Structure formats: C-alpha cells, structure tokens
C-alpha cells in the first residue's frame, strides 16, 4: 500500500493561503509515490474539495460530532464533512483530547459516526512525556486503542507522541519502530486479520529533513504532519521523501 502523507492545518488557513497551497499540491501530486490528504479547518473543507476536484489529493476534516445533526451549536457533523467533499476525518487528536476533554469513549462514538457517513477515520493515539519517562508509553497507547476502536475498525491509526507535536522533537527511530510494532500487534490481537493491513501513520515534528528516515521504518504507513503541512515546499518535501 502507498504511504499516506496527511496534512493537519489545525486552526490555520485563509482563502488566499489555501488556494496557493492547494494549487501547488495539485500540480505536484501525479509525480508522487504516495497518497496526499489535506485536513484544513472546517471553513475551508469545501474550498479544498473544489480546488482539488479531479486530482487524487483527498480532503479531510479535523474532527466531527458523534451525532449526525441536532442542537449542538458550533459543532460539525460527519455527514456535513462528507457533504462538503471530505473523505477522511482526524479523530482523537491530542489537542482535542486536551482542549476539549475528549475521552476514548467519545472518540469511539465519533469513529462510528464518521464511518456511518462514509468517512475514513484517522484515530490519533500517543503518550505524554511524563508517561514515556515513566515507562508507560506502550500501555497508554494500548489503552487508547482499546477504548477508541471498535472490533470492526477499518480506518487509519496515527501514533503521535504528545511531546513531539509542534516541538521540533521526535522519538528515536528505534522508539518509533518499537511503538509501531506494538500498535500493529495490538491491532492484530484486537481486530484479527483486519488489523494486519491498516495504515499506521507517525506524527510529531515530521519535516523534510527527517521524513525519509521516519518513513523508511517498518510498520510506518505514512505521516500526519502539522506545522510543515502549511508550506507547500515543506509538505511536498516530506511527500517526496517517502519510499514510494
Ligand atoms: C499534529 O498536530 O498532528 C502534528 C503532528 O503537528 P506537528 O507536525 O506540527 O508536530
């Protein structure tokens, strides 16, 4: 399976910025040996979907509500994202877990809502620095997987150590490989054969200079990229570094 390089724009992006960036991705995509996904803020999902129409670059949301519709002021539902042209949605990002108190149970409900709407969920898991230092990283991630994924989960998992997000720090290659092997084993144990083929992305301070080494590690099926996804040259630099 081709690796997936997914960009999480977080709460960044204007109409002008989006048009320039999306045009650059569209122009470069055909020559890449990986799949591209952009996850702009909800205000730009429809803009991105239109700008990328006819290309292979996919568009995703950064979150969705667990309910398809209703009295939830300020929220966005999975059917709304689908209607706007999204095919994917990031769920359980550590910033959502921290800023909005999202639990594994809520993430699991959101995964069900996403799948019901025809979206492919990208579920984020990862330990804090204190948990890693305390030797709990694998147990924490196993717990998040158990709580967030139903037995029939068929989406993408993103391993994002919280302490590596936006900090410029990354785990060692050995630590990334070990955690991805652990996640694969957990997926196979919990989901059976279905867990063997799921993509496991690495996320946390991925940039052009470290992408080739990270993307070459076993069980790394691509990257979830934050800051570097906002600059076409950086995002495409990461995409060009994948093993193809
Ligand atoms: C992210 O927020 O998913 C992320 C990986 O951010 P960054 O690449 O900026 O560390």
JSON list of C-alpha atoms and ligand atoms in Angstrom, two decimals:
[
{"chain": "A", "resi": 1, "resn": "UNK", "atom": "CA", "xyz": [0.00, 0.00, 0.00]},
{"chain": "A", "resi": 2, "resn": "UNK", "atom": "CA", "xyz": [1.27, 3.51, -0.81]},
{"chain": "A", "resi": 3, "resn": "UNK", "atom": "CA", "xyz": [2.15, 5.62, 2.17]},
{"chain": "A", "resi": 4, "resn": "UNK", "atom": "CA", "xyz": [-0.24, 8.40, 3.13]},
{"chain": "A", "resi": 5, "resn": "UNK", "atom": "CA", "xyz": [1.05, 11.88, 3.87]},
{"chain": "A", "resi": 6, "resn": "UNK", "atom": "CA", "xyz": [-1.72, 13.76, 5.66]},
{"chain": "A", "resi": 7, "resn": "UNK", "atom": "CA", "xyz": [-1.61, 17.46, 6.49]},
{"chain": "A", "resi": 8, "resn": "UNK", "atom": "CA", "xyz": [-3.38, 18.77, 9.59]},
{"chain": "A", "resi": 9, "resn": "UNK", "atom": "CA", "xyz": [-3.68, 22.53, 9.19]},
{"chain": "A", "resi": 10, "resn": "UNK", "atom": "CA", "xyz": [-5.20, 22.87, 12.67]},
{"chain": "A", "resi": 11, "resn": "UNK", "atom": "CA", "xyz": [-6.69, 26.36, 13.25]},
{"chain": "A", "resi": 12, "resn": "UNK", "atom": "CA", "xyz": [-4.73, 27.92, 10.40]},
{"chain": "A", "resi": 13, "resn": "UNK", "atom": "CA", "xyz": [-5.54, 28.96, 6.87]},
{"chain": "A", "resi": 14, "resn": "UNK", "atom": "CA", "xyz": [-7.29, 31.64, 4.86]},
{"chain": "A", "resi": 15, "resn": "UNK", "atom": "CA", "xyz": [-8.91, 31.51, 1.46]},
{"chain": "A", "resi": 16, "resn": "UNK", "atom": "CA", "xyz": [-5.83, 33.09, -0.14]},
{"chain": "A", "resi": 17, "resn": "UNK", "atom": "CA", "xyz": [-3.36, 30.79, 1.61]},
{"chain": "A", "resi": 18, "resn": "UNK", "atom": "CA", "xyz": [-5.46, 27.71, 0.81]},
{"chain": "A", "resi": 19, "resn": "UNK", "atom": "CA", "xyz": [-5.71, 28.46, -2.90]},
{"chain": "A", "resi": 20, "resn": "UNK", "atom": "CA", "xyz": [-1.94, 28.83, -3.31]},
{"chain": "A", "resi": 21, "resn": "UNK", "atom": "CA", "xyz": [-1.10, 25.75, -1.27]},
{"chain": "A", "resi": 22, "resn": "UNK", "atom": "CA", "xyz": [-3.75, 23.54, -2.86]},
{"chain": "A", "resi": 23, "resn": "UNK", "atom": "CA", "xyz": [-2.73, 24.58, -6.38]},
{"chain": "A", "resi": 24, "resn": "UNK", "atom": "CA", "xyz": [0.85, 23.57, -5.59]},
{"chain": "A", "resi": 25, "resn": "UNK", "atom": "CA", "xyz": [-0.24, 20.17, -4.24]},
{"chain": "A", "resi": 26, "resn": "UNK", "atom": "CA", "xyz": [-2.48, 19.58, -7.21]},
{"chain": "A", "resi": 27, "resn": "UNK", "atom": "CA", "xyz": [0.36, 20.35, -9.63]},
{"chain": "A", "resi": 28, "resn": "UNK", "atom": "CA", "xyz": [2.83, 18.05, -7.87]},
{"chain": "A", "resi": 29, "resn": "UNK", "atom": "CA", "xyz": [0.59, 15.12, -6.97]},
{"chain": "A", "resi": 30, "resn": "UNK", "atom": "CA", "xyz": [0.82, 13.00, -10.12]},
{"chain": "A", "resi": 31, "resn": "UNK", "atom": "CA", "xyz": [4.59, 12.63, -9.78]},
{"chain": "A", "resi": 32, "resn": "UNK", "atom": "CA", "xyz": [4.48, 11.50, -6.13]},
{"chain": "A", "resi": 33, "resn": "UNK", "atom": "CA", "xyz": [4.89, 7.92, -4.92]},
{"chain": "A", "resi": 34, "resn": "UNK", "atom": "CA", "xyz": [2.48, 8.41, -2.02]},
{"chain": "A", "resi": 35, "resn": "UNK", "atom": "CA", "xyz": [-1.11, 9.47, -1.35]},
{"chain": "A", "resi": 36, "resn": "UNK", "atom": "CA", "xyz": [-1.81, 13.01, -0.14]},
{"chain": "A", "resi": 37, "resn": "UNK", "atom": "CA", "xyz": [-4.52, 14.21, 2.20]},
{"chain": "A", "resi": 38, "resn": "UNK", "atom": "CA", "xyz": [-5.17, 17.75, 3.42]},
{"chain": "A", "resi": 39, "resn": "UNK", "atom": "CA", "xyz": [-7.25, 18.45, 6.51]},
{"chain": "A", "resi": 40, "resn": "UNK", "atom": "CA", "xyz": [-7.97, 22.20, 6.57]},
{"chain": "A", "resi": 41, "resn": "UNK", "atom": "CA", "xyz": [-10.20, 23.89, 9.13]},
{"chain": "A", "resi": 42, "resn": "UNK", "atom": "CA", "xyz": [-13.93, 23.28, 8.58]},
{"chain": "A", "resi": 43, "resn": "UNK", "atom": "CA", "xyz": [-14.34, 26.68, 6.89]},
{"chain": "A", "resi": 44, "resn": "UNK", "atom": "CA", "xyz": [-12.05, 25.55, 4.07]},
{"chain": "A", "resi": 45, "resn": "UNK", "atom": "CA", "xyz": [-13.10, 21.92, 3.53]},
{"chain": "A", "resi": 46, "resn": "UNK", "atom": "CA", "xyz": [-15.47, 22.78, 0.71]},
{"chain": "A", "resi": 47, "resn": "UNK", "atom": "CA", "xyz": [-12.95, 25.20, -0.83]},
{"chain": "A", "resi": 48, "resn": "UNK", "atom": "CA", "xyz": [-10.27, 22.48, -0.74]},
{"chain": "A", "resi": 49, "resn": "UNK", "atom": "CA", "xyz": [-12.59, 19.86, -2.20]},
{"chain": "A", "resi": 50, "resn": "UNK", "atom": "CA", "xyz": [-13.43, 22.15, -5.12]},
{"chain": "A", "resi": 51, "resn": "UNK", "atom": "CA", "xyz": [-9.81, 23.17, -5.67]},
{"chain": "A", "resi": 52, "resn": "UNK", "atom": "CA", "xyz": [-8.72, 19.52, -5.75]},
{"chain": "A", "resi": 53, "resn": "UNK", "atom": "CA", "xyz": [-11.59, 18.17, -7.82]},
{"chain": "A", "resi": 54, "resn": "UNK", "atom": "CA", "xyz": [-10.28, 15.69, -10.40]},
{"chain": "A", "resi": 55, "resn": "UNK", "atom": "CA", "xyz": [-6.96, 15.25, -8.59]},
{"chain": "A", "resi": 56, "resn": "UNK", "atom": "CA", "xyz": [-6.02, 12.35, -6.30]},
{"chain": "A", "resi": 57, "resn": "UNK", "atom": "CA", "xyz": [-5.37, 14.62, -3.32]},
{"chain": "A", "resi": 58, "resn": "UNK", "atom": "CA", "xyz": [-8.01, 13.81, -0.68]},
{"chain": "A", "resi": 59, "resn": "UNK", "atom": "CA", "xyz": [-9.63, 16.22, 1.77]},
{"chain": "A", "resi": 60, "resn": "UNK", "atom": "CA", "xyz": [-10.47, 15.56, 5.40]},
{"chain": "A", "resi": 61, "resn": "UNK", "atom": "CA", "xyz": [-11.93, 17.22, 8.46]},
{"chain": "A", "resi": 62, "resn": "UNK", "atom": "CA", "xyz": [-10.09, 17.64, 11.77]},
{"chain": "A", "resi": 63, "resn": "UNK", "atom": "CA", "xyz": [-12.96, 16.46, 13.99]},
{"chain": "A", "resi": 64, "resn": "UNK", "atom": "CA", "xyz": [-16.67, 15.67, 13.84]},
{"chain": "A", "resi": 65, "resn": "UNK", "atom": "CA", "xyz": [-19.53, 15.39, 16.30]},
{"chain": "A", "resi": 66, "resn": "UNK", "atom": "CA", "xyz": [-20.77, 11.95, 17.32]},
{"chain": "A", "resi": 67, "resn": "UNK", "atom": "CA", "xyz": [-24.31, 12.83, 16.25]},
{"chain": "A", "resi": 68, "resn": "UNK", "atom": "CA", "xyz": [-25.32, 13.35, 12.61]},
{"chain": "A", "resi": 69, "resn": "UNK", "atom": "CA", "xyz": [-27.34, 16.53, 13.28]},
{"chain": "A", "resi": 70, "resn": "UNK", "atom": "CA", "xyz": [-29.09, 18.46, 16.02]},
{"chain": "A", "resi": 71, "resn": "UNK", "atom": "CA", "xyz": [-28.82, 21.17, 18.63]},
{"chain": "A", "resi": 72, "resn": "UNK", "atom": "CA", "xyz": [-25.02, 21.32, 19.01]},
{"chain": "A", "resi": 73, "resn": "UNK", "atom": "CA", "xyz": [-24.03, 24.92, 18.41]},
{"chain": "A", "resi": 74, "resn": "UNK", "atom": "CA", "xyz": [-20.65, 25.33, 16.83]},
{"chain": "A", "resi": 75, "resn": "UNK", "atom": "CA", "xyz": [-20.14, 21.66, 16.03]},
{"chain": "A", "resi": 76, "resn": "UNK", "atom": "CA", "xyz": [-19.72, 19.98, 12.65]},
{"chain": "A", "resi": 77, "resn": "UNK", "atom": "CA", "xyz": [-21.17, 16.54, 11.89]},
{"chain": "A", "resi": 78, "resn": "UNK", "atom": "CA", "xyz": [-19.68, 13.74, 9.81]},
{"chain": "A", "resi": 79, "resn": "UNK", "atom": "CA", "xyz": [-22.43, 13.98, 7.14]},
{"chain": "A", "resi": 80, "resn": "UNK", "atom": "CA", "xyz": [-21.67, 17.73, 6.87]},
{"chain": "A", "resi": 81, "resn": "UNK", "atom": "CA", "xyz": [-18.00, 16.99, 6.21]},
{"chain": "A", "resi": 82, "resn": "UNK", "atom": "CA", "xyz": [-18.97, 14.41, 3.62]},
{"chain": "A", "resi": 83, "resn": "UNK", "atom": "CA", "xyz": [-21.38, 16.87, 2.03]},
{"chain": "A", "resi": 84, "resn": "UNK", "atom": "CA", "xyz": [-18.56, 19.44, 1.85]},
{"chain": "A", "resi": 85, "resn": "UNK", "atom": "CA", "xyz": [-16.38, 16.97, -0.07]},
{"chain": "A", "resi": 86, "resn": "UNK", "atom": "CA", "xyz": [-14.32, 15.31, 2.68]},
{"chain": "A", "resi": 87, "resn": "UNK", "atom": "CA", "xyz": [-13.40, 11.64, 2.51]},
{"chain": "A", "resi": 88, "resn": "UNK", "atom": "CA", "xyz": [-11.43, 11.42, 5.78]},
{"chain": "A", "resi": 89, "resn": "UNK", "atom": "CA", "xyz": [-11.62, 12.84, 9.30]},
{"chain": "A", "resi": 90, "resn": "UNK", "atom": "CA", "xyz": [-8.99, 13.08, 12.04]},
{"chain": "A", "resi": 91, "resn": "UNK", "atom": "CA", "xyz": [-10.39, 11.98, 15.40]},
{"chain": "A", "resi": 92, "resn": "UNK", "atom": "CA", "xyz": [-8.99, 11.99, 18.93]},
{"chain": "A", "resi": 93, "resn": "UNK", "atom": "CA", "xyz": [-6.10, 14.34, 18.17]},
{"chain": "A", "resi": 94, "resn": "UNK", "atom": "CA", "xyz": [-4.25, 15.08, 21.41]},
{"chain": "A", "resi": 95, "resn": "UNK", "atom": "CA", "xyz": [-5.18, 18.76, 21.09]},
{"chain": "A", "resi": 96, "resn": "UNK", "atom": "CA", "xyz": [-8.88, 17.76, 21.08]},
{"chain": "A", "resi": 97, "resn": "UNK", "atom": "CA", "xyz": [-8.31, 15.36, 23.94]},
{"chain": "A", "resi": 98, "resn": "UNK", "atom": "CA", "xyz": [-6.55, 18.15, 25.92]},
{"chain": "A", "resi": 99, "resn": "UNK", "atom": "CA", "xyz": [-8.55, 21.24, 24.87]},
{"chain": "A", "resi": 100, "resn": "UNK", "atom": "CA", "xyz": [-11.99, 19.62, 24.85]},
{"chain": "A", "resi": 101, "resn": "UNK", "atom": "CA", "xyz": [-11.57, 16.75, 27.31]},
{"chain": "A", "resi": 102, "resn": "UNK", "atom": "CA", "xyz": [-12.31, 14.13, 24.67]},
{"chain": "A", "resi": 103, "resn": "UNK", "atom": "CA", "xyz": [-12.33, 10.62, 26.09]},
{"chain": "A", "resi": 104, "resn": "UNK", "atom": "CA", "xyz": [-11.62, 7.34, 24.32]},
{"chain": "A", "resi": 105, "resn": "UNK", "atom": "CA", "xyz": [-15.35, 6.55, 24.52]},
{"chain": "A", "resi": 106, "resn": "UNK", "atom": "CA", "xyz": [-16.23, 9.80, 22.77]},
{"chain": "A", "resi": 107, "resn": "UNK", "atom": "CA", "xyz": [-13.60, 9.16, 20.10]},
{"chain": "A", "resi": 108, "resn": "UNK", "atom": "CA", "xyz": [-15.11, 5.70, 19.56]},
{"chain": "A", "resi": 109, "resn": "UNK", "atom": "CA", "xyz": [-18.57, 7.24, 19.11]},
{"chain": "A", "resi": 110, "resn": "UNK", "atom": "CA", "xyz": [-17.13, 9.75, 16.64]},
{"chain": "A", "resi": 111, "resn": "UNK", "atom": "CA", "xyz": [-15.48, 6.92, 14.70]},
{"chain": "A", "resi": 112, "resn": "UNK", "atom": "CA", "xyz": [-18.87, 5.23, 14.37]},
{"chain": "A", "resi": 113, "resn": "UNK", "atom": "CA", "xyz": [-20.42, 8.50, 13.19]},
{"chain": "A", "resi": 114, "resn": "UNK", "atom": "CA", "xyz": [-17.64, 9.02, 10.65]},
{"chain": "A", "resi": 115, "resn": "UNK", "atom": "CA", "xyz": [-17.96, 5.53, 9.22]},
{"chain": "A", "resi": 116, "resn": "UNK", "atom": "CA", "xyz": [-21.76, 5.83, 9.04]},
{"chain": "A", "resi": 117, "resn": "UNK", "atom": "CA", "xyz": [-21.29, 8.99, 6.96]},
{"chain": "A", "resi": 118, "resn": "UNK", "atom": "CA", "xyz": [-18.81, 7.32, 4.61]},
{"chain": "A", "resi": 119, "resn": "UNK", "atom": "CA", "xyz": [-15.67, 8.96, 6.01]},
{"chain": "A", "resi": 120, "resn": "UNK", "atom": "CA", "xyz": [-12.40, 7.14, 6.72]},
{"chain": "A", "resi": 121, "resn": "UNK", "atom": "CA", "xyz": [-11.42, 7.91, 10.34]},
{"chain": "A", "resi": 122, "resn": "UNK", "atom": "CA", "xyz": [-7.81, 8.65, 11.32]},
{"chain": "A", "resi": 123, "resn": "UNK", "atom": "CA", "xyz": [-7.63, 7.94, 15.04]},
{"chain": "A", "resi": 124, "resn": "UNK", "atom": "CA", "xyz": [-4.76, 9.57, 16.95]},
{"chain": "A", "resi": 125, "resn": "UNK", "atom": "CA", "xyz": [-3.08, 7.95, 19.94]},
{"chain": "A", "resi": 126, "resn": "UNK", "atom": "CA", "xyz": [0.08, 8.81, 21.81]},
{"chain": "A", "resi": 127, "resn": "UNK", "atom": "CA", "xyz": [1.65, 9.24, 25.21]},
{"chain": "A", "resi": 128, "resn": "UNK", "atom": "CA", "xyz": [2.67, 12.37, 27.10]},
{"chain": "A", "resi": 129, "resn": "UNK", "atom": "CA", "xyz": [6.29, 12.97, 28.01]},
{"chain": "A", "resi": 130, "resn": "UNK", "atom": "CA", "xyz": [5.65, 12.03, 31.65]},
{"chain": "A", "resi": 131, "resn": "UNK", "atom": "CA", "xyz": [4.08, 8.77, 30.53]},
{"chain": "A", "resi": 132, "resn": "UNK", "atom": "CA", "xyz": [7.07, 7.95, 28.31]},
{"chain": "A", "resi": 133, "resn": "UNK", "atom": "CA", "xyz": [9.57, 8.81, 31.02]},
{"chain": "A", "resi": 134, "resn": "UNK", "atom": "CA", "xyz": [7.53, 6.69, 33.41]},
{"chain": "A", "resi": 135, "resn": "UNK", "atom": "CA", "xyz": [7.75, 3.68, 31.10]},
{"chain": "A", "resi": 136, "resn": "UNK", "atom": "CA", "xyz": [4.02, 3.71, 30.41]},
{"chain": "A", "resi": 137, "resn": "UNK", "atom": "CA", "xyz": [4.00, 4.67, 26.72]},
{"chain": "A", "resi": 138, "resn": "UNK", "atom": "CA", "xyz": [3.01, 1.26, 25.34]},
{"chain": "A", "resi": 139, "resn": "UNK", "atom": "CA", "xyz": [0.35, 0.67, 27.98]},
{"chain": "A", "resi": 140, "resn": "UNK", "atom": "CA", "xyz": [-1.14, 4.14, 27.41]},
{"chain": "A", "resi": 141, "resn": "UNK", "atom": "CA", "xyz": [-1.32, 3.62, 23.66]},
{"chain": "A", "resi": 142, "resn": "UNK", "atom": "CA", "xyz": [-2.79, 0.12, 24.07]},
{"chain": "A", "resi": 143, "resn": "UNK", "atom": "CA", "xyz": [-5.44, 1.60, 26.36]},
{"chain": "A", "resi": 144, "resn": "UNK", "atom": "CA", "xyz": [-6.29, 4.35, 23.86]},
{"chain": "A", "resi": 145, "resn": "UNK", "atom": "CA", "xyz": [-6.60, 1.79, 21.06]},
{"chain": "A", "resi": 146, "resn": "UNK", "atom": "CA", "xyz": [-8.82, -0.46, 23.18]},
{"chain": "A", "resi": 147, "resn": "UNK", "atom": "CA", "xyz": [-11.04, 2.45, 24.20]},
{"chain": "A", "resi": 148, "resn": "UNK", "atom": "CA", "xyz": [-11.23, 4.26, 20.86]},
{"chain": "A", "resi": 149, "resn": "UNK", "atom": "CA", "xyz": [-11.54, 1.45, 18.31]},
{"chain": "A", "resi": 150, "resn": "UNK", "atom": "CA", "xyz": [-14.45, -0.94, 17.91]},
{"chain": "A", "resi": 151, "resn": "UNK", "atom": "CA", "xyz": [-13.75, -4.56, 16.93]},
{"chain": "A", "resi": 152, "resn": "UNK", "atom": "CA", "xyz": [-14.63, -3.83, 13.30]},
{"chain": "A", "resi": 153, "resn": "UNK", "atom": "CA", "xyz": [-12.42, -0.72, 12.98]},
{"chain": "A", "resi": 154, "resn": "UNK", "atom": "CA", "xyz": [-11.21, -0.31, 9.40]},
{"chain": "A", "resi": 155, "resn": "UNK", "atom": "CA", "xyz": [-9.63, 3.15, 9.38]},
{"chain": "A", "resi": 156, "resn": "UNK", "atom": "CA", "xyz": [-6.17, 4.61, 9.95]},
{"chain": "A", "resi": 157, "resn": "UNK", "atom": "CA", "xyz": [-4.27, 4.92, 13.24]},
{"chain": "A", "resi": 158, "resn": "UNK", "atom": "CA", "xyz": [-1.87, 7.81, 13.82]},
{"chain": "A", "resi": 159, "resn": "UNK", "atom": "CA", "xyz": [0.79, 7.43, 16.51]},
{"chain": "A", "resi": 160, "resn": "UNK", "atom": "CA", "xyz": [1.53, 10.93, 17.75]},
{"chain": "A", "resi": 161, "resn": "UNK", "atom": "CA", "xyz": [3.59, 11.24, 20.93]},
{"chain": "A", "resi": 162, "resn": "UNK", "atom": "CA", "xyz": [2.11, 14.35, 22.55]},
{"chain": "A", "resi": 163, "resn": "UNK", "atom": "CA", "xyz": [5.54, 15.70, 23.47]},
{"chain": "A", "resi": 164, "resn": "UNK", "atom": "CA", "xyz": [6.69, 15.57, 19.84]},
{"chain": "A", "resi": 165, "resn": "UNK", "atom": "CA", "xyz": [3.80, 17.61, 18.42]},
{"chain": "A", "resi": 166, "resn": "UNK", "atom": "CA", "xyz": [4.89, 21.08, 17.39]},
{"chain": "A", "resi": 167, "resn": "UNK", "atom": "CA", "xyz": [8.07, 20.90, 19.47]},
{"chain": "A", "resi": 168, "resn": "UNK", "atom": "CA", "xyz": [10.69, 20.01, 16.88]},
{"chain": "A", "resi": 169, "resn": "UNK", "atom": "CA", "xyz": [11.50, 16.91, 18.93]},
{"chain": "A", "resi": 170, "resn": "UNK", "atom": "CA", "xyz": [10.96, 13.37, 17.69]},
{"chain": "A", "resi": 171, "resn": "UNK", "atom": "CA", "xyz": [11.38, 9.96, 19.30]},
{"chain": "A", "resi": 172, "resn": "UNK", "atom": "CA", "xyz": [14.39, 7.94, 18.22]},
{"chain": "A", "resi": 173, "resn": "UNK", "atom": "CA", "xyz": [13.90, 5.80, 15.14]},
{"chain": "A", "resi": 174, "resn": "UNK", "atom": "CA", "xyz": [14.12, 2.74, 17.39]},
{"chain": "A", "resi": 175, "resn": "UNK", "atom": "CA", "xyz": [11.32, 4.10, 19.61]},
{"chain": "A", "resi": 176, "resn": "UNK", "atom": "CA", "xyz": [9.09, 4.86, 16.62]},
{"chain": "A", "resi": 177, "resn": "UNK", "atom": "CA", "xyz": [9.70, 1.38, 15.19]},
{"chain": "A", "resi": 178, "resn": "UNK", "atom": "CA", "xyz": [9.01, -0.25, 18.56]},
{"chain": "A", "resi": 179, "resn": "UNK", "atom": "CA", "xyz": [5.76, 1.66, 19.07]},
{"chain": "A", "resi": 180, "resn": "UNK", "atom": "CA", "xyz": [4.54, 0.95, 15.54]},
{"chain": "A", "resi": 181, "resn": "UNK", "atom": "CA", "xyz": [5.29, -2.76, 16.04]},
{"chain": "A", "resi": 182, "resn": "UNK", "atom": "CA", "xyz": [3.37, -2.60, 19.32]},
{"chain": "A", "resi": 183, "resn": "UNK", "atom": "CA", "xyz": [0.40, -0.89, 17.65]},
{"chain": "A", "resi": 184, "resn": "UNK", "atom": "CA", "xyz": [0.39, -3.44, 14.83]},
{"chain": "A", "resi": 185, "resn": "UNK", "atom": "CA", "xyz": [0.41, -6.29, 17.36]},
{"chain": "A", "resi": 186, "resn": "UNK", "atom": "CA", "xyz": [-2.45, -4.68, 19.30]},
{"chain": "A", "resi": 187, "resn": "UNK", "atom": "CA", "xyz": [-4.46, -4.14, 16.11]},
{"chain": "A", "resi": 188, "resn": "UNK", "atom": "CA", "xyz": [-4.00, -7.77, 15.07]},
{"chain": "A", "resi": 189, "resn": "UNK", "atom": "CA", "xyz": [-4.82, -9.03, 18.54]},
{"chain": "A", "resi": 190, "resn": "UNK", "atom": "CA", "xyz": [-7.97, -6.94, 18.77]},
{"chain": "A", "resi": 191, "resn": "UNK", "atom": "CA", "xyz": [-9.18, -6.87, 15.15]},
{"chain": "A", "resi": 192, "resn": "UNK", "atom": "CA", "xyz": [-7.77, -10.14, 13.82]},
{"chain": "A", "resi": 193, "resn": "UNK", "atom": "CA", "xyz": [-6.80, -10.26, 10.16]},
{"chain": "A", "resi": 194, "resn": "UNK", "atom": "CA", "xyz": [-8.40, -6.84, 9.63]},
{"chain": "A", "resi": 195, "resn": "UNK", "atom": "CA", "xyz": [-5.75, -5.30, 11.87]},
{"chain": "A", "resi": 196, "resn": "UNK", "atom": "CA", "xyz": [-2.89, -6.51, 9.70]},
{"chain": "A", "resi": 197, "resn": "UNK", "atom": "CA", "xyz": [-3.44, -4.19, 6.77]},
{"chain": "A", "resi": 198, "resn": "UNK", "atom": "CA", "xyz": [-4.39, -0.92, 8.44]},
{"chain": "A", "resi": 199, "resn": "UNK", "atom": "CA", "xyz": [-2.13, 2.06, 7.89]},
{"chain": "A", "resi": 200, "resn": "UNK", "atom": "CA", "xyz": [-0.30, 3.33, 10.96]},
{"chain": "A", "resi": 201, "resn": "UNK", "atom": "CA", "xyz": [0.92, 6.91, 10.50]},
{"chain": "A", "resi": 202, "resn": "UNK", "atom": "CA", "xyz": [3.63, 8.58, 12.53]},
{"chain": "A", "resi": 203, "resn": "UNK", "atom": "CA", "xyz": [3.01, 12.19, 13.58]},
{"chain": "A", "resi": 204, "resn": "UNK", "atom": "CA", "xyz": [5.07, 14.68, 15.59]},
{"chain": "A", "resi": 205, "resn": "UNK", "atom": "CA", "xyz": [7.53, 17.23, 14.14]},
{"chain": "A", "resi": 206, "resn": "UNK", "atom": "CA", "xyz": [7.86, 15.49, 10.76]},
{"chain": "A", "resi": 207, "resn": "UNK", "atom": "CA", "xyz": [9.75, 17.72, 8.33]},
{"chain": "A", "resi": 208, "resn": "UNK", "atom": "CA", "xyz": [11.59, 17.24, 5.02]},
{"chain": "A", "resi": 209, "resn": "UNK", "atom": "CA", "xyz": [14.90, 16.63, 6.80]},
{"chain": "A", "resi": 210, "resn": "UNK", "atom": "CA", "xyz": [13.68, 13.71, 8.95]},
{"chain": "A", "resi": 211, "resn": "UNK", "atom": "CA", "xyz": [10.91, 12.29, 6.76]},
{"chain": "A", "resi": 212, "resn": "UNK", "atom": "CA", "xyz": [12.99, 9.80, 4.75]},
{"chain": "A", "resi": 213, "resn": "UNK", "atom": "CA", "xyz": [14.35, 8.11, 7.88]},
{"chain": "A", "resi": 214, "resn": "UNK", "atom": "CA", "xyz": [10.99, 8.02, 9.66]},
{"chain": "A", "resi": 215, "resn": "UNK", "atom": "CA", "xyz": [9.03, 6.86, 6.62]},
{"chain": "A", "resi": 216, "resn": "UNK", "atom": "CA", "xyz": [11.51, 4.03, 5.96]},
{"chain": "A", "resi": 217, "resn": "UNK", "atom": "CA", "xyz": [10.83, 2.41, 9.33]},
{"chain": "A", "resi": 218, "resn": "UNK", "atom": "CA", "xyz": [8.87, -0.85, 9.41]},
{"chain": "A", "resi": 219, "resn": "UNK", "atom": "CA", "xyz": [5.12, -0.52, 10.00]},
{"chain": "A", "resi": 220, "resn": "UNK", "atom": "CA", "xyz": [5.17, 3.22, 9.26]},
{"chain": "A", "resi": 221, "resn": "UNK", "atom": "CA", "xyz": [2.44, 3.73, 6.69]},
{"chain": "A", "resi": 222, "resn": "UNK", "atom": "CA", "xyz": [2.86, 7.46, 6.29]},
{"chain": "A", "resi": 223, "resn": "UNK", "atom": "CA", "xyz": [2.84, 10.67, 8.29]},
{"chain": "A", "resi": 224, "resn": "UNK", "atom": "CA", "xyz": [0.40, 13.04, 9.94]},
{"chain": "A", "resi": 225, "resn": "UNK", "atom": "CA", "xyz": [2.00, 16.45, 9.54]},
{"chain": "A", "resi": 226, "resn": "UNK", "atom": "CA", "xyz": [1.04, 19.63, 11.39]},
{"chain": "A", "resi": 227, "resn": "UNK", "atom": "CA", "xyz": [3.23, 22.70, 11.02]},
{"chain": "A", "resi": 228, "resn": "UNK", "atom": "CA", "xyz": [5.08, 21.56, 7.90]},
{"chain": "A", "resi": 229, "resn": "UNK", "atom": "CA", "xyz": [1.79, 20.97, 6.07]},
{"chain": "A", "resi": 230, "resn": "UNK", "atom": "CA", "xyz": [1.17, 24.73, 5.91]},
{"chain": "A", "resi": 231, "resn": "UNK", "atom": "CA", "xyz": [4.03, 25.36, 3.48]},
{"chain": "A", "resi": 232, "resn": "UNK", "atom": "CA", "xyz": [3.76, 23.64, 0.09]},
{"chain": "A", "resi": 233, "resn": "UNK", "atom": "CA", "xyz": [7.51, 23.22, -0.28]},
{"chain": "A", "resi": 234, "resn": "UNK", "atom": "CA", "xyz": [7.80, 21.52, 3.14]},
{"chain": "A", "resi": 235, "resn": "UNK", "atom": "CA", "xyz": [4.75, 19.30, 2.76]},
{"chain": "A", "resi": 236, "resn": "UNK", "atom": "CA", "xyz": [5.85, 18.21, -0.71]},
{"chain": "A", "resi": 237, "resn": "UNK", "atom": "CA", "xyz": [9.41, 17.75, 0.58]},
{"chain": "A", "resi": 238, "resn": "UNK", "atom": "CA", "xyz": [8.03, 15.22, 3.05]},
{"chain": "A", "resi": 239, "resn": "UNK", "atom": "CA", "xyz": [5.94, 13.55, 0.37]},
{"chain": "A", "resi": 240, "resn": "UNK", "atom": "CA", "xyz": [8.97, 13.23, -1.93]},
{"chain": "A", "resi": 241, "resn": "UNK", "atom": "CA", "xyz": [10.95, 11.58, 0.86]},
{"chain": "A", "resi": 242, "resn": "UNK", "atom": "CA", "xyz": [8.65, 8.55, 1.19]},
{"chain": "A", "resi": 243, "resn": "UNK", "atom": "CA", "xyz": [9.81, 5.17, -0.03]},
{"chain": "A", "resi": 244, "resn": "UNK", "atom": "CA", "xyz": [7.23, 5.08, -2.85]},
{"chain": "B", "resi": 1, "resn": "LIG", "atom": "C1", "xyz": [-0.10, 17.21, 14.55]},
{"chain": "B", "resi": 1, "resn": "LIG", "atom": "O1", "xyz": [-0.60, 18.14, 15.14]},
{"chain": "B", "resi": 1, "resn": "LIG", "atom": "O2", "xyz": [-0.78, 16.25, 14.18]},
{"chain": "B", "resi": 1, "resn": "LIG", "atom": "C2", "xyz": [1.35, 17.26, 14.30]},
{"chain": "B", "resi": 1, "resn": "LIG", "atom": "C3", "xyz": [1.97, 16.16, 14.03]},
{"chain": "B", "resi": 1, "resn": "LIG", "atom": "O3", "xyz": [1.95, 18.50, 14.40]},
{"chain": "B", "resi": 1, "resn": "LIG", "atom": "P1", "xyz": [3.48, 18.86, 14.03]},
{"chain": "B", "resi": 1, "resn": "LIG", "atom": "O4", "xyz": [3.82, 18.16, 12.75]},
{"chain": "B", "resi": 1, "resn": "LIG", "atom": "O5", "xyz": [3.50, 20.34, 13.91]},
{"chain": "B", "resi": 1, "resn": "LIG", "atom": "O6", "xyz": [4.31, 18.33, 15.15]}
]
